[in-house]
Amino acid sequence: MKVYDVVPGLEFDAERDLAQSPAWFLDATHSVPPWTPMFGWFWINFCRHGMQYGAEKLSLPTVHGWDWRFMNGGGYLTLLLVKSEEEKQRREVEFRKAILPLIQDYDGIWNGFVKEILGRYENLKTLDLDSASNIELLDNFEGTINTCRRMWEIHMYMMYGTYTAYILFENMCRELAGIDDTSPVFHRIVSGFDNKVFQVDRRLWEFSKIASDQGLASVFLENQELDIRGKLEESEKGRNFLKDFSEFLNEDGWRMQRMSEMNLPTWVEDPTPPLSMVKQFILKGGSFDLDNERNKRILEREDAEKQILSKIPSEQRAWLEPLMRLAQKSGIFSEEHDHYLDLYTHAMMRRSALGIGRRFAKSGTIDNHEDIFFLIPDEVRRAGLNPGSFDLRYIVDRRKSDWMEWQKTPNPPAILAEGFDLDQAMGILVKSNDPIALKVVVGSMPQVRPELKADLYGTCGSPGVAEGTARVIVTEDELHLIKEGDILVAVSTSPSWTPVFSMIKGVVVDRGASLSHAAIVGREYGIPVVMNVFEGTAKIRSGQRIRVDANLGAVYILDK
Amino acid sequence: MAKKWIYWFDELDSDFNELVGKKCANLGEMTKLGMRVPPGFAISVDGYERFMEDSGAGEEVQRYFHDNRHEINRVGKQVEASREIRRIIESKNLPQEMAQELRQSYASLCDQVGLHDLPVAVRSSGSVSMPGQMETYLNVRGENEVERKVTQVWGSAFTTRAIAFRLEKSMDIAKTPIGVAVLKMINAKCAGVVLTVLPTTGDMTKVVVEANWGLGESVVSGEITPDQFIVDKTCGECEATISSKTKMVCYGPVGTRVAEIPHDLRCAACLNPDELAEIVRIAKDVEAHFNLPQDMEWVIDQDLPFPENIYWVQARPAKFTKKKQDESQYLADLMSQIFRM
């Protein structure tokens, strides 16, 4: 083994790994831009563990979960397929028993997990990192590793179970009522639900009202995002506002600016992102859009539910209705798990790692506390109890220069064995029947309909038609460029993007399926979302006028 | 010697379903399990048949049905038949020998409890389930009244609905095997039901107790909102919902009547924690014995000290949405199939 492996045992090895599986896909949603070494170590080890844990716990008939490799800051994945028919049948028998608890007590199970994981976070947070002994610090770090591991177990068990129910509901709607998951009726059935992410957004909106009531609106409007906090500190009212705001952040602000990375501050450390969202709400004025939209969505949903149920023979309704309720929970889970699981755990990882980073920097083990992100846990352990006795700067130097290299050239979207093409590779994904691969990664393939004379063809993630200025956004830190009435164009979106949905008129994403973030949130806001256009970010330029017709899955560039 | 037709509850168990009807057999079964049931005795179907034969009522009933066989399918005729047959049965006195035996049994029940003219409940106890045709007389006092009510219960086997039901099922209309239970009335402080499963969800980790002041009829009929206690079977954690209870069922001079609940009791819990715990404990034991969720009725006597004040009047397998289980399994099967595509 090389000393400099980032994820020992799971570094991509073309020769061996392509022999194991002919196709490895880059996880572009989470590992572009390339991960820091420590984050990559956590993700590759434990996301991989969680997927296999979930697949085994539920005994998924066709798939053992996913295998992951690390290459140049990118996460590469492939499916672990169940090979023999006989084994599939055996696993199917077990699956029928294993899935039952989720069918019978979905909320009980999910709420229990949320309680468990929040308890772990509280536990980790009790340690004052700066006054702790080296032993306690390392202990806290080990506890964080275990929490991350457990988080991924919960994450993938729930996700596999939830999405399986969703896919079945989709199939049943198609078979019994003739509608699929790109149909507006279907979208109405799965929208009109609150979730934790929306609740956080609502709190930010409330803060925008408080700011206006307290006469603080000008502080937000007349200053750059970065200066708002400092300017607020200058007045009594501003300080009071910040006090309440940081209380809110202590509860709900344990999240990352970038969902799957740890080298950017959490909201608790740096409230600039949530404060700029407050600013956006002040700019926009009026009531919280989602409240009005939600009521409309609920009525539409109830109507759509009746529509579906009326098309189905009464003796089938007894099981279709509970199935529909389960499927509706998929959207809620898809959003909420980011808040309670990924974002929060990553914030805990950052907190614990920085605690050690500061200790190491003080002892000269590394130069700067943030250099800790260029070490991996085994190296942290090496110096953990006696940082003064070790100099790990040579590792940091080498890793950092590698990491900077990774940023320069994008990782290839797929690594394929010779003679194997992308279509065949996608075919394997589809054939696996892996619920997560189907609903999040692959999605439905767009139908090209030349008679529409559209510039891009995609699938409907949320129904509707809109026309406006395109705004192409590559990473989270460009979100503030979005203006009221724009149409967002992106590779994909994640929870930290949610607040901009109140400003935009529509969304075009390169990749996505009906349970992707953009589709779920777009439905709640009642704006059109076209997904899986593949080349949206390449073909559309910011400032161009575009028209999206999500019902037809078509995107038109109006001024070429 | 004539066939035995009166049985004490401790002589019975579920093997006697056919002979004394389900209710009596159930009271016997509970007695055998060591549960406190109101003291009393059962009159078997043999008693009914002997009465019908010896009193001549059976012959008259047969004749009536024979004479009216062409019209009996008409609803109007069924109403008339019911009235006529009940009149025939209720007009007959118990044959001498039977009357004596019944009086003896009632007397020894009074002795056993230590009360002269002990108020009893006279309940029908059918061996097959027949909806809504069986009568129950509460607060019956004195041997003459007991005698009269027993014949009335027998007559109640011929309500219009019972006749229609038997015709529909092609059963012999003239023959209706029916048992009777005669048991001490409990001077109820409160009463209610206990289920060892949540009937709406099929959740078997909980016990639910529902209670109201007075007799259990108000809870069983579902006319009022009773107090509700949901108790976790394992940890004993209790979720209590105390309702504002306005009406209860209590004894009248004859039978029962509906009474206003005094204001100071309306919002008070009608079970104390000890009583609740004891009811839950016994319900769990019975469930474990039968290995099936139970639906049980209990009464708390206001004159006796705890725990002797808890009486059981019914224990049967609970009806709950077992469908839930089946639907879940069905959904699980469907979900497994999506992996085959």
Short mmCIF file of C-alpha atoms in Angstrom, two decimals, chain A residues 61-62 92 95-96 99-100 103-104 164-165 167-168 171 318-319 323 433, chain B residues 323-325 327-341:
data_model
loop_
_atom_site.label_atom_id
_atom_site.label_comp_id
_atom_site.label_asym_id
_atom_site.label_seq_id
_atom_site.Cartn_x
_atom_site.Cartn_y
_atom_site.Cartn_z
CA PRO A 61 -33.59 -9.41 -4.31
CA THR A 62 -31.42 -8.15 -7.17
CA GLU A 92 -36.97 -12.24 -2.40
CA PHE A 95 -37.31 -9.27 1.42
CA ARG A 96 -41.04 -9.80 1.90
CA ILE A 99 -39.93 -4.74 4.25
CA LEU A 100 -43.02 -5.31 6.43
CA ILE A 103 -45.06 -0.74 5.49
CA GLN A 104 -46.73 -1.03 8.87
CA THR A 164 -39.12 0.70 -3.35
CA ALA A 165 -42.60 1.69 -2.19
CA ILE A 167 -41.58 2.71 -7.50
CA LEU A 168 -44.36 0.25 -6.81
CA ASN A 171 -46.00 1.16 -11.49
CA ALA A 318 -57.71 -1.18 0.41
CA TRP A 319 -54.02 -1.67 -0.39
CA LEU A 323 -49.30 2.39 -0.74
CA ASN A 433 -33.73 -2.69 -10.48
CA LYS B 323 -56.75 -6.96 7.21
CA LYS B 324 -54.01 -4.49 7.93
CA GLN B 325 -51.60 -7.37 8.32
CA GLU B 327 -52.67 -5.79 3.16
CA SER B 328 -49.16 -5.13 4.38
CA GLN B 329 -48.15 -8.61 3.36
CA TYR B 330 -49.84 -8.12 0.03
CA LEU B 331 -47.96 -4.86 -0.48
CA ALA B 332 -44.72 -6.56 0.51
CA ASP B 333 -45.39 -9.24 -2.11
CA LEU B 334 -46.10 -6.62 -4.76
CA MET B 335 -42.94 -4.74 -3.83
CA SER B 336 -40.86 -7.87 -4.15
CA GLN B 337 -42.17 -8.30 -7.68
CA ILE B 338 -40.75 -5.03 -8.93
CA PHE B 339 -37.32 -6.63 -8.64
CA ARG B 340 -38.33 -9.24 -11.19
CA MET B 341 -38.84 -6.82 -14.05
#
